[in-house]
Amino acid sequence: MREIIEIIKKDVLMYLDMLDTTKRHSKCTVKDYIHVRIKYPVFKFVVCMRICYWIEMVKFLKPIYYLLKLEFRHLQIKYGIQTGHRLNPGGGFFIGHFGGIVIHEGATIGERVIIHQNTSIGTTDRGVPCIGNNVTIGANVCVIGNVKIGNNCTIGAGSIVTNFFPDNSILVGNPAKKIGTKPEGGHKF
């Protein structure tokens, strides 16, 4: 139980960082949780996904799991996000604009990942993607197949990623190409 609370706290802190980019937040209160829940409706989806993932593993909570899974399905339809409840991204998972997001539940997603609208992270017969920490994925991006995106990468809008890319890469295009290198250290907020 403690680990799911810590991961949700990291999610809240990421949303707070996105609200106020002038500083990096380090503490999370109940007031912060409520503020994020009101400001970002899609945050309900992220929390529901995390709780479904955790409750599924606790046998005596199975009746609650089925009710929560119904709520998760309702939120999927409401926000236009298609992913399985078994997706377990790292803490600080941020969906800024909901709608048209498809994520394969077998994908590996690191900490402090930002995903924008109309993004697909999908599988092929070769495997599923692995996305590192501190990655920003722009709008209308497709990350397909057995690819690895390193830490601290930015993927520009409309890109199709089908290859491996190292840490600190800036990617754009169809197919995605590395056009530059970012300084180390992650997001600036």
Short mmCIF file of N, CA and C in Angstrom, two decimals:
data_model
loop_
_atom_site.label_atom_id
_atom_site.label_comp_id
_atom_site.label_asym_id
_atom_site.label_seq_id
_atom_site.Cartn_x
_atom_site.Cartn_y
_atom_site.Cartn_z
N MET A 1 0.82 -1.20 0.00
CA MET A 1 0.00 0.00 0.00
C MET A 1 0.86 1.26 0.00
N ARG A 2 1.93 1.21 0.76
CA ARG A 2 2.81 2.37 0.87
C ARG A 2 3.41 2.74 -0.49
N GLU A 3 3.79 1.73 -1.28
CA GLU A 3 4.42 2.02 -2.57
C GLU A 3 3.46 2.68 -3.55
N ILE A 4 2.18 2.29 -3.56
CA ILE A 4 1.21 2.91 -4.46
C ILE A 4 0.97 4.36 -4.06
N ILE A 5 0.97 4.63 -2.77
CA ILE A 5 0.80 6.01 -2.30
C ILE A 5 1.99 6.87 -2.71
N GLU A 6 3.19 6.32 -2.60
CA GLU A 6 4.39 7.06 -3.01
C GLU A 6 4.38 7.36 -4.51
N ILE A 7 3.94 6.41 -5.32
CA ILE A 7 3.90 6.64 -6.76
C ILE A 7 2.85 7.69 -7.10
N ILE A 8 1.70 7.64 -6.45
CA ILE A 8 0.67 8.66 -6.69
C ILE A 8 1.17 10.03 -6.24
N LYS A 9 1.92 10.09 -5.15
CA LYS A 9 2.53 11.36 -4.72
C LYS A 9 3.45 11.91 -5.81
N LYS A 10 4.24 11.03 -6.42
CA LYS A 10 5.13 11.47 -7.51
C LYS A 10 4.32 12.01 -8.68
N ASP A 11 3.18 11.36 -8.96
CA ASP A 11 2.30 11.85 -10.03
C ASP A 11 1.78 13.24 -9.69
N VAL A 12 1.33 13.44 -8.45
CA VAL A 12 0.82 14.75 -8.02
C VAL A 12 1.92 15.80 -8.17
N LEU A 13 3.13 15.48 -7.74
CA LEU A 13 4.23 16.43 -7.84
C LEU A 13 4.52 16.79 -9.29
N MET A 14 4.42 15.83 -10.20
CA MET A 14 4.65 16.11 -11.61
C MET A 14 3.59 17.06 -12.15
N TYR A 15 2.33 16.82 -11.79
CA TYR A 15 1.26 17.72 -12.23
C TYR A 15 1.45 19.11 -11.64
N LEU A 16 1.87 19.19 -10.37
CA LEU A 16 2.15 20.49 -9.77
C LEU A 16 3.29 21.20 -10.49
N ASP A 17 4.32 20.44 -10.86
CA ASP A 17 5.44 21.02 -11.61
C ASP A 17 4.97 21.59 -12.94
N MET A 18 4.01 20.91 -13.58
CA MET A 18 3.49 21.39 -14.85
C MET A 18 2.62 22.63 -14.67
N LEU A 19 1.93 22.74 -13.53
CA LEU A 19 1.12 23.92 -13.25
C LEU A 19 1.99 25.15 -12.99
N ASP A 20 3.07 24.96 -12.25
CA ASP A 20 3.96 26.06 -11.90
C ASP A 20 5.38 25.67 -12.30
N THR A 21 5.78 26.08 -13.50
CA THR A 21 7.07 25.65 -14.03
C THR A 21 8.24 26.45 -13.48
N THR A 22 7.97 27.41 -12.60
CA THR A 22 9.07 28.21 -12.06
C THR A 22 9.83 27.50 -10.95
N LYS A 23 9.25 26.46 -10.38
CA LYS A 23 9.96 25.73 -9.32
C LYS A 23 9.61 24.25 -9.39
N ARG A 24 10.46 23.46 -8.79
CA ARG A 24 10.23 22.02 -8.71
C ARG A 24 9.68 21.70 -7.33
N HIS A 25 8.51 21.11 -7.29
CA HIS A 25 7.86 20.79 -6.03
C HIS A 25 8.46 19.53 -5.41
N SER A 26 8.55 19.51 -4.09
CA SER A 26 9.16 18.36 -3.42
C SER A 26 8.25 17.73 -2.37
N LYS A 27 7.19 18.42 -1.97
CA LYS A 27 6.27 17.88 -0.97
C LYS A 27 4.88 17.82 -1.55
N CYS A 28 4.13 16.81 -1.13
CA CYS A 28 2.77 16.61 -1.61
C CYS A 28 1.83 16.54 -0.42
N THR A 29 0.79 17.37 -0.44
CA THR A 29 -0.20 17.37 0.63
C THR A 29 -1.56 16.93 0.05
N VAL A 30 -2.51 16.71 0.93
CA VAL A 30 -3.85 16.36 0.50
C VAL A 30 -4.44 17.52 -0.31
N LYS A 31 -4.16 18.74 0.12
CA LYS A 31 -4.63 19.92 -0.62
C LYS A 31 -4.07 19.92 -2.05
N ASP A 32 -2.81 19.54 -2.21
CA ASP A 32 -2.21 19.45 -3.55
C ASP A 32 -2.92 18.39 -4.38
N TYR A 33 -3.19 17.25 -3.77
CA TYR A 33 -3.89 16.17 -4.47
C TYR A 33 -5.25 16.65 -4.97
N ILE A 34 -6.01 17.32 -4.11
CA ILE A 34 -7.33 17.81 -4.49
C ILE A 34 -7.21 18.85 -5.60
N HIS A 35 -6.24 19.74 -5.47
CA HIS A 35 -6.03 20.78 -6.49
C HIS A 35 -5.74 20.15 -7.86
N VAL A 36 -4.86 19.16 -7.89
CA VAL A 36 -4.52 18.50 -9.15
C VAL A 36 -5.72 17.74 -9.69
N ARG A 37 -6.45 17.10 -8.82
CA ARG A 37 -7.63 16.32 -9.24
C ARG A 37 -8.68 17.23 -9.89
N ILE A 38 -8.81 18.46 -9.38
CA ILE A 38 -9.77 19.40 -9.95
C ILE A 38 -9.23 20.02 -11.23
N LYS A 39 -7.98 20.42 -11.25
CA LYS A 39 -7.39 21.12 -12.39
C LYS A 39 -7.21 20.21 -13.60
N TYR A 40 -6.80 18.97 -13.38
CA TYR A 40 -6.55 18.00 -14.45
C TYR A 40 -7.50 16.82 -14.32
N PRO A 41 -8.63 16.84 -15.04
CA PRO A 41 -9.58 15.73 -14.93
C PRO A 41 -8.97 14.37 -15.27
N VAL A 42 -8.01 14.34 -16.20
CA VAL A 42 -7.41 13.08 -16.61
C VAL A 42 -6.57 12.45 -15.49
N PHE A 43 -6.24 13.23 -14.47
CA PHE A 43 -5.50 12.68 -13.34
C PHE A 43 -6.29 11.56 -12.66
N LYS A 44 -7.63 11.66 -12.69
CA LYS A 44 -8.47 10.59 -12.14
C LYS A 44 -8.18 9.27 -12.84
N PHE A 45 -7.97 9.34 -14.15
CA PHE A 45 -7.66 8.14 -14.93
C PHE A 45 -6.34 7.53 -14.46
N VAL A 46 -5.33 8.36 -14.28
CA VAL A 46 -4.01 7.86 -13.86
C VAL A 46 -4.10 7.20 -12.49
N VAL A 47 -4.80 7.84 -11.56
CA VAL A 47 -4.94 7.27 -10.22
C VAL A 47 -5.72 5.97 -10.26
N CYS A 48 -6.80 5.92 -11.02
CA CYS A 48 -7.61 4.71 -11.13
C CYS A 48 -6.79 3.56 -11.73
N MET A 49 -5.98 3.87 -12.75
CA MET A 49 -5.12 2.86 -13.37
C MET A 49 -4.14 2.29 -12.35
N ARG A 50 -3.55 3.15 -11.57
CA ARG A 50 -2.57 2.70 -10.56
C ARG A 50 -3.23 1.85 -9.48
N ILE A 51 -4.39 2.27 -9.01
CA ILE A 51 -5.07 1.50 -7.96
C ILE A 51 -5.55 0.16 -8.49
N CYS A 52 -6.06 0.12 -9.73
CA CYS A 52 -6.46 -1.16 -10.34
C CYS A 52 -5.27 -2.12 -10.40
N TYR A 53 -4.12 -1.59 -10.82
CA TYR A 53 -2.91 -2.41 -10.92
C TYR A 53 -2.55 -3.00 -9.56
N TRP A 54 -2.62 -2.18 -8.52
CA TRP A 54 -2.24 -2.63 -7.19
C TRP A 54 -3.26 -3.60 -6.60
N ILE A 55 -4.56 -3.27 -6.72
CA ILE A 55 -5.62 -4.08 -6.10
C ILE A 55 -5.71 -5.46 -6.76
N GLU A 56 -5.41 -5.55 -8.04
CA GLU A 56 -5.49 -6.85 -8.71
C GLU A 56 -4.58 -7.88 -8.05
N MET A 57 -3.50 -7.44 -7.46
CA MET A 57 -2.54 -8.36 -6.83
C MET A 57 -2.93 -8.74 -5.40
N VAL A 58 -3.90 -8.05 -4.80
CA VAL A 58 -4.31 -8.33 -3.43
C VAL A 58 -5.60 -9.15 -3.47
N LYS A 59 -5.49 -10.43 -3.11
CA LYS A 59 -6.60 -11.37 -3.31
C LYS A 59 -7.87 -11.01 -2.55
N PHE A 60 -7.76 -10.54 -1.31
CA PHE A 60 -8.98 -10.29 -0.54
C PHE A 60 -9.72 -9.02 -1.00
N LEU A 61 -9.15 -8.26 -1.93
CA LEU A 61 -9.79 -7.06 -2.45
C LEU A 61 -10.43 -7.27 -3.83
N LYS A 62 -10.56 -8.52 -4.27
CA LYS A 62 -11.10 -8.81 -5.60
C LYS A 62 -12.47 -8.18 -5.86
N PRO A 63 -13.43 -8.21 -4.92
CA PRO A 63 -14.73 -7.56 -5.21
C PRO A 63 -14.57 -6.07 -5.52
N ILE A 64 -13.72 -5.39 -4.78
CA ILE A 64 -13.47 -3.97 -5.04
C ILE A 64 -12.79 -3.80 -6.39
N TYR A 65 -11.91 -4.73 -6.72
CA TYR A 65 -11.19 -4.67 -7.99
C TYR A 65 -12.15 -4.64 -9.18
N TYR A 66 -13.18 -5.48 -9.14
CA TYR A 66 -14.13 -5.53 -10.25
C TYR A 66 -14.91 -4.23 -10.39
N LEU A 67 -15.29 -3.62 -9.27
CA LEU A 67 -15.98 -2.33 -9.32
C LEU A 67 -15.05 -1.23 -9.84
N LEU A 68 -13.81 -1.25 -9.38
CA LEU A 68 -12.84 -0.26 -9.82
C LEU A 68 -12.50 -0.43 -11.30
N LYS A 69 -12.49 -1.67 -11.75
CA LYS A 69 -12.23 -1.92 -13.17
C LYS A 69 -13.35 -1.35 -14.04
N LEU A 70 -14.60 -1.40 -13.56
CA LEU A 70 -15.71 -0.77 -14.27
C LEU A 70 -15.51 0.74 -14.34
N GLU A 71 -15.09 1.34 -13.23
CA GLU A 71 -14.81 2.78 -13.21
C GLU A 71 -13.66 3.11 -14.16
N PHE A 72 -12.64 2.26 -14.19
CA PHE A 72 -11.51 2.47 -15.10
C PHE A 72 -11.98 2.45 -16.55
N ARG A 73 -12.85 1.51 -16.88
CA ARG A 73 -13.38 1.43 -18.24
C ARG A 73 -14.19 2.68 -18.58
N HIS A 74 -14.98 3.15 -17.63
CA HIS A 74 -15.75 4.37 -17.83
C HIS A 74 -14.81 5.56 -18.12
N LEU A 75 -13.73 5.67 -17.36
CA LEU A 75 -12.78 6.77 -17.56
C LEU A 75 -12.05 6.63 -18.90
N GLN A 76 -11.78 5.40 -19.33
CA GLN A 76 -11.16 5.20 -20.65
C GLN A 76 -12.05 5.79 -21.75
N ILE A 77 -13.32 5.50 -21.69
CA ILE A 77 -14.25 5.99 -22.70
C ILE A 77 -14.41 7.51 -22.58
N LYS A 78 -14.54 7.99 -21.37
CA LYS A 78 -14.76 9.43 -21.13
C LYS A 78 -13.58 10.26 -21.65
N TYR A 79 -12.35 9.81 -21.41
CA TYR A 79 -11.17 10.60 -21.76
C TYR A 79 -10.49 10.16 -23.05
N GLY A 80 -10.97 9.11 -23.68
CA GLY A 80 -10.39 8.67 -24.94
C GLY A 80 -8.98 8.13 -24.80
N ILE A 81 -8.76 7.38 -23.74
CA ILE A 81 -7.45 6.77 -23.49
C ILE A 81 -7.63 5.27 -23.46
N GLN A 82 -6.92 4.58 -24.33
CA GLN A 82 -7.04 3.14 -24.37
C GLN A 82 -5.74 2.52 -23.89
N THR A 83 -5.81 1.91 -22.74
CA THR A 83 -4.68 1.17 -22.20
C THR A 83 -5.23 0.17 -21.20
N GLY A 84 -4.47 -0.85 -20.96
CA GLY A 84 -4.89 -1.81 -19.95
C GLY A 84 -4.55 -1.30 -18.56
N HIS A 85 -5.28 -1.79 -17.58
CA HIS A 85 -5.01 -1.37 -16.20
C HIS A 85 -3.70 -1.96 -15.68
N ARG A 86 -3.11 -2.87 -16.43
CA ARG A 86 -1.84 -3.46 -16.01
C ARG A 86 -0.62 -2.63 -16.43
N LEU A 87 -0.86 -1.55 -17.16
CA LEU A 87 0.22 -0.62 -17.47
C LEU A 87 0.71 -0.04 -16.15
N ASN A 88 2.01 -0.05 -15.94
CA ASN A 88 2.56 0.43 -14.68
C ASN A 88 3.72 1.39 -14.94
N PRO A 89 3.40 2.62 -15.39
CA PRO A 89 4.48 3.57 -15.63
C PRO A 89 5.11 4.02 -14.33
N GLY A 90 6.32 4.55 -14.42
CA GLY A 90 7.00 5.07 -13.24
C GLY A 90 6.27 6.28 -12.68
N GLY A 91 6.69 6.71 -11.50
CA GLY A 91 6.08 7.86 -10.85
C GLY A 91 6.27 9.12 -11.69
N GLY A 92 5.33 10.03 -11.58
CA GLY A 92 5.41 11.26 -12.35
C GLY A 92 4.87 11.11 -13.75
N PHE A 93 3.96 10.18 -13.97
CA PHE A 93 3.36 9.96 -15.29
C PHE A 93 2.36 11.08 -15.55
N PHE A 94 2.54 11.82 -16.63
CA PHE A 94 1.73 13.00 -16.90
C PHE A 94 1.06 12.91 -18.26
N ILE A 95 -0.26 12.99 -18.26
CA ILE A 95 -1.03 13.09 -19.50
C ILE A 95 -1.65 14.48 -19.48
N GLY A 96 -1.12 15.36 -20.30
CA GLY A 96 -1.56 16.75 -20.27
C GLY A 96 -2.87 16.99 -20.98
N HIS A 97 -3.04 16.39 -22.13
CA HIS A 97 -4.26 16.58 -22.93
C HIS A 97 -4.77 15.19 -23.29
N PHE A 98 -5.95 14.88 -22.84
CA PHE A 98 -6.48 13.55 -23.11
C PHE A 98 -7.13 13.50 -24.47
N GLY A 99 -7.32 12.31 -24.97
CA GLY A 99 -7.98 12.08 -26.24
C GLY A 99 -7.05 11.41 -27.23
N GLY A 100 -7.49 10.27 -27.73
CA GLY A 100 -6.75 9.58 -28.77
C GLY A 100 -5.45 8.95 -28.31
N ILE A 101 -5.32 8.64 -27.04
CA ILE A 101 -4.08 8.04 -26.53
C ILE A 101 -4.27 6.53 -26.44
N VAL A 102 -3.34 5.80 -27.05
CA VAL A 102 -3.36 4.34 -27.01
C VAL A 102 -1.99 3.88 -26.53
N ILE A 103 -1.97 3.12 -25.43
CA ILE A 103 -0.71 2.62 -24.87
C ILE A 103 -0.86 1.13 -24.61
N HIS A 104 0.01 0.33 -25.19
CA HIS A 104 -0.01 -1.11 -24.94
C HIS A 104 0.38 -1.35 -23.48
N GLU A 105 -0.38 -2.21 -22.79
CA GLU A 105 -0.12 -2.39 -21.37
C GLU A 105 1.19 -3.11 -21.08
N GLY A 106 1.82 -3.68 -22.09
CA GLY A 106 3.12 -4.31 -21.89
C GLY A 106 4.29 -3.35 -22.05
N ALA A 107 4.01 -2.11 -22.47
CA ALA A 107 5.08 -1.13 -22.66
C ALA A 107 5.72 -0.78 -21.31
N THR A 108 7.00 -0.50 -21.34
CA THR A 108 7.72 -0.06 -20.16
C THR A 108 7.89 1.45 -20.25
N ILE A 109 7.39 2.16 -19.24
CA ILE A 109 7.46 3.62 -19.23
C ILE A 109 8.12 4.05 -17.94
N GLY A 110 9.17 4.85 -18.06
CA GLY A 110 9.95 5.30 -16.90
C GLY A 110 9.26 6.39 -16.11
N GLU A 111 10.04 7.03 -15.23
CA GLU A 111 9.53 8.09 -14.37
C GLU A 111 9.54 9.43 -15.08
N ARG A 112 8.60 10.30 -14.68
CA ARG A 112 8.49 11.67 -15.19
C ARG A 112 8.38 11.72 -16.70
N VAL A 113 7.43 10.93 -17.23
CA VAL A 113 7.17 10.90 -18.67
C VAL A 113 5.93 11.73 -18.96
N ILE A 114 6.04 12.60 -19.97
CA ILE A 114 4.93 13.45 -20.39
C ILE A 114 4.41 12.93 -21.73
N ILE A 115 3.10 12.69 -21.79
CA ILE A 115 2.48 12.22 -23.03
C ILE A 115 1.38 13.20 -23.42
N HIS A 116 1.42 13.63 -24.68
CA HIS A 116 0.40 14.55 -25.21
C HIS A 116 -0.63 13.78 -26.01
N GLN A 117 -1.65 14.50 -26.49
CA GLN A 117 -2.80 13.89 -27.15
C GLN A 117 -2.44 13.16 -28.43
N ASN A 118 -3.33 12.22 -28.80
CA ASN A 118 -3.23 11.45 -30.04
C ASN A 118 -1.90 10.71 -30.18
N THR A 119 -1.46 10.12 -29.11
CA THR A 119 -0.19 9.39 -29.10
C THR A 119 -0.46 7.89 -29.01
N SER A 120 0.29 7.13 -29.79
CA SER A 120 0.19 5.66 -29.73
C SER A 120 1.53 5.08 -29.34
N ILE A 121 1.50 4.22 -28.35
CA ILE A 121 2.69 3.47 -27.94
C ILE A 121 2.28 2.01 -28.07
N GLY A 122 2.71 1.38 -29.16
CA GLY A 122 2.16 0.08 -29.49
C GLY A 122 3.17 -0.99 -29.78
N THR A 123 2.64 -2.17 -30.00
CA THR A 123 3.43 -3.37 -30.19
C THR A 123 3.42 -3.80 -31.66
N THR A 124 4.42 -4.56 -32.01
CA THR A 124 4.44 -5.28 -33.28
C THR A 124 4.81 -6.71 -32.94
N ASP A 125 5.01 -7.54 -33.95
CA ASP A 125 5.42 -8.91 -33.67
C ASP A 125 6.84 -8.96 -33.11
N ARG A 126 7.57 -7.85 -33.17
CA ARG A 126 8.94 -7.79 -32.64
C ARG A 126 8.99 -7.45 -31.16
N GLY A 127 7.94 -6.88 -30.60
CA GLY A 127 7.94 -6.55 -29.18
C GLY A 127 7.27 -5.23 -28.87
N VAL A 128 7.45 -4.76 -27.62
CA VAL A 128 6.83 -3.52 -27.15
C VAL A 128 7.91 -2.49 -26.82
N PRO A 129 7.55 -1.20 -26.85
CA PRO A 129 8.52 -0.15 -26.58
C PRO A 129 8.95 -0.07 -25.11
N CYS A 130 10.13 0.48 -24.92
CA CYS A 130 10.67 0.77 -23.60
C CYS A 130 11.07 2.24 -23.61
N ILE A 131 10.42 3.02 -22.78
CA ILE A 131 10.65 4.46 -22.74
C ILE A 131 11.33 4.81 -21.43
N GLY A 132 12.41 5.55 -21.51
CA GLY A 132 13.22 5.89 -20.33
C GLY A 132 12.58 6.95 -19.45
N ASN A 133 13.37 7.48 -18.53
CA ASN A 133 12.92 8.52 -17.59
C ASN A 133 13.04 9.90 -18.23
N ASN A 134 12.22 10.84 -17.77
CA ASN A 134 12.27 12.24 -18.21
C ASN A 134 12.10 12.39 -19.71
N VAL A 135 11.15 11.68 -20.28
CA VAL A 135 10.90 11.73 -21.71
C VAL A 135 9.62 12.53 -21.97
N THR A 136 9.67 13.42 -22.96
CA THR A 136 8.51 14.17 -23.39
C THR A 136 8.10 13.67 -24.76
N ILE A 137 6.85 13.24 -24.89
CA ILE A 137 6.33 12.72 -26.14
C ILE A 137 5.28 13.70 -26.65
N GLY A 138 5.54 14.33 -27.78
CA GLY A 138 4.65 15.34 -28.35
C GLY A 138 3.35 14.76 -28.89
N ALA A 139 2.52 15.64 -29.41
CA ALA A 139 1.22 15.24 -29.95
C ALA A 139 1.39 14.44 -31.24
N ASN A 140 0.47 13.52 -31.48
CA ASN A 140 0.41 12.72 -32.72
C ASN A 140 1.67 11.89 -32.96
N VAL A 141 2.27 11.39 -31.92
CA VAL A 141 3.47 10.57 -32.04
C VAL A 141 3.10 9.09 -31.98
N CYS A 142 3.78 8.28 -32.79
CA CYS A 142 3.64 6.82 -32.73
C CYS A 142 4.99 6.24 -32.35
N VAL A 143 5.01 5.45 -31.29
CA VAL A 143 6.20 4.71 -30.87
C VAL A 143 5.80 3.25 -31.02
N ILE A 144 6.42 2.58 -32.00
CA ILE A 144 5.92 1.26 -32.39
C ILE A 144 7.02 0.22 -32.37
N GLY A 145 6.72 -0.93 -31.78
CA GLY A 145 7.61 -2.08 -31.85
C GLY A 145 8.63 -2.14 -30.74
N ASN A 146 9.59 -3.00 -30.92
CA ASN A 146 10.63 -3.25 -29.93
C ASN A 146 11.70 -2.16 -30.03
N VAL A 147 11.37 -0.98 -29.49
CA VAL A 147 12.30 0.15 -29.53
C VAL A 147 12.62 0.58 -28.11
N LYS A 148 13.76 1.20 -27.95
CA LYS A 148 14.15 1.75 -26.66
C LYS A 148 14.45 3.23 -26.85
N ILE A 149 13.78 4.05 -26.07
CA ILE A 149 14.04 5.48 -26.07
C ILE A 149 14.75 5.77 -24.76
N GLY A 150 15.93 6.35 -24.85
CA GLY A 150 16.75 6.60 -23.67
C GLY A 150 16.15 7.65 -22.75
N ASN A 151 16.85 7.92 -21.66
CA ASN A 151 16.44 8.91 -20.68
C ASN A 151 16.61 10.32 -21.24
N ASN A 152 15.78 11.26 -20.75
CA ASN A 152 15.91 12.68 -21.06
C ASN A 152 15.78 12.96 -22.56
N CYS A 153 14.86 12.30 -23.22
CA CYS A 153 14.63 12.51 -24.66
C CYS A 153 13.38 13.34 -24.89
N THR A 154 13.33 14.01 -26.02
CA THR A 154 12.14 14.73 -26.46
C THR A 154 11.79 14.24 -27.85
N ILE A 155 10.52 13.87 -28.03
CA ILE A 155 10.04 13.41 -29.33
C ILE A 155 9.07 14.45 -29.85
N GLY A 156 9.39 15.05 -31.00
CA GLY A 156 8.58 16.11 -31.57
C GLY A 156 7.25 15.61 -32.11
N ALA A 157 6.31 16.53 -32.24
CA ALA A 157 4.97 16.21 -32.70
C ALA A 157 4.99 15.57 -34.08
N GLY A 158 4.15 14.56 -34.25
CA GLY A 158 4.01 13.90 -35.55
C GLY A 158 5.08 12.89 -35.88
N SER A 159 5.95 12.58 -34.96
CA SER A 159 7.05 11.65 -35.23
C SER A 159 6.58 10.20 -35.17
N ILE A 160 7.25 9.36 -35.96
CA ILE A 160 7.02 7.91 -35.93
C ILE A 160 8.34 7.27 -35.50
N VAL A 161 8.36 6.69 -34.32
CA VAL A 161 9.60 6.14 -33.76
C VAL A 161 9.58 4.62 -33.92
N THR A 162 10.55 4.10 -34.67
CA THR A 162 10.65 2.66 -34.89
C THR A 162 12.06 2.14 -34.66
N ASN A 163 12.96 3.00 -34.16
CA ASN A 163 14.36 2.61 -33.92
C ASN A 163 14.76 2.90 -32.49
N PHE A 164 15.95 2.45 -32.12
CA PHE A 164 16.52 2.72 -30.80
C PHE A 164 17.16 4.10 -30.81
N PHE A 165 17.03 4.85 -29.69
CA PHE A 165 17.66 6.16 -29.58
C PHE A 165 18.31 6.28 -28.22
N PRO A 166 19.52 6.86 -28.16
CA PRO A 166 20.25 6.98 -26.90
C PRO A 166 19.70 8.10 -26.01
N ASP A 167 20.24 8.19 -24.80
CA ASP A 167 19.86 9.23 -23.86
C ASP A 167 20.08 10.62 -24.46
N ASN A 168 19.28 11.58 -23.99
CA ASN A 168 19.43 13.01 -24.34
C ASN A 168 19.20 13.32 -25.81
N SER A 169 18.41 12.52 -26.51
CA SER A 169 18.17 12.74 -27.93
C SER A 169 16.95 13.63 -28.15
N ILE A 170 17.01 14.43 -29.20
CA ILE A 170 15.86 15.17 -29.69
C ILE A 170 15.47 14.53 -31.00
N LEU A 171 14.22 14.03 -31.08
CA LEU A 171 13.78 13.24 -32.23
C LEU A 171 12.63 13.93 -32.95
N VAL A 172 12.68 13.93 -34.27
CA VAL A 172 11.56 14.44 -35.08
C VAL A 172 11.49 13.66 -36.38
N GLY A 173 10.33 13.70 -37.00
CA GLY A 173 10.17 13.17 -38.35
C GLY A 173 9.51 11.83 -38.46
N ASN A 174 9.29 11.46 -39.73
CA ASN A 174 8.70 10.18 -40.07
C ASN A 174 9.55 9.53 -41.16
N PRO A 175 10.36 8.56 -40.82
CA PRO A 175 10.63 8.00 -39.50
C PRO A 175 11.48 8.96 -38.65
N ALA A 176 11.39 8.81 -37.35
CA ALA A 176 12.09 9.72 -36.44
C ALA A 176 13.59 9.64 -36.62
N LYS A 177 14.20 10.81 -36.60
CA LYS A 177 15.66 10.93 -36.68
C LYS A 177 16.13 11.82 -35.55
N LYS A 178 17.32 11.57 -35.08
CA LYS A 178 17.91 12.40 -34.04
C LYS A 178 18.43 13.67 -34.70
N ILE A 179 17.94 14.82 -34.21
CA ILE A 179 18.39 16.08 -34.80
C ILE A 179 19.25 16.88 -33.83
N GLY A 180 19.37 16.40 -32.61
CA GLY A 180 20.17 17.12 -31.64
C GLY A 180 20.32 16.37 -30.34
N THR A 181 21.08 16.97 -29.44
CA THR A 181 21.30 16.39 -28.12
C THR A 181 20.93 17.41 -27.06
N LYS A 182 20.21 16.97 -26.05
CA LYS A 182 19.82 17.83 -24.95
C LYS A 182 20.89 17.79 -23.85
N PRO A 183 21.02 18.85 -23.07
CA PRO A 183 21.90 18.79 -21.90
C PRO A 183 21.32 17.81 -20.89
N GLU A 184 22.16 17.18 -20.13
CA GLU A 184 21.69 16.23 -19.13
C GLU A 184 20.97 16.96 -18.00
N GLY A 185 20.07 16.24 -17.32
CA GLY A 185 19.40 16.82 -16.17
C GLY A 185 17.89 16.76 -16.21
N GLY A 186 17.29 16.30 -17.28
CA GLY A 186 15.84 16.11 -17.31
C GLY A 186 15.08 17.36 -17.65
N HIS A 187 13.79 17.35 -17.31
CA HIS A 187 12.92 18.47 -17.61
C HIS A 187 13.39 19.70 -16.86
N LYS A 188 13.12 20.86 -17.41
CA LYS A 188 13.56 22.10 -16.79
C LYS A 188 12.64 22.58 -15.70
N PHE A 189 11.51 21.94 -15.49
CA PHE A 189 10.58 22.41 -14.48
C PHE A 189 10.68 21.56 -13.24
#
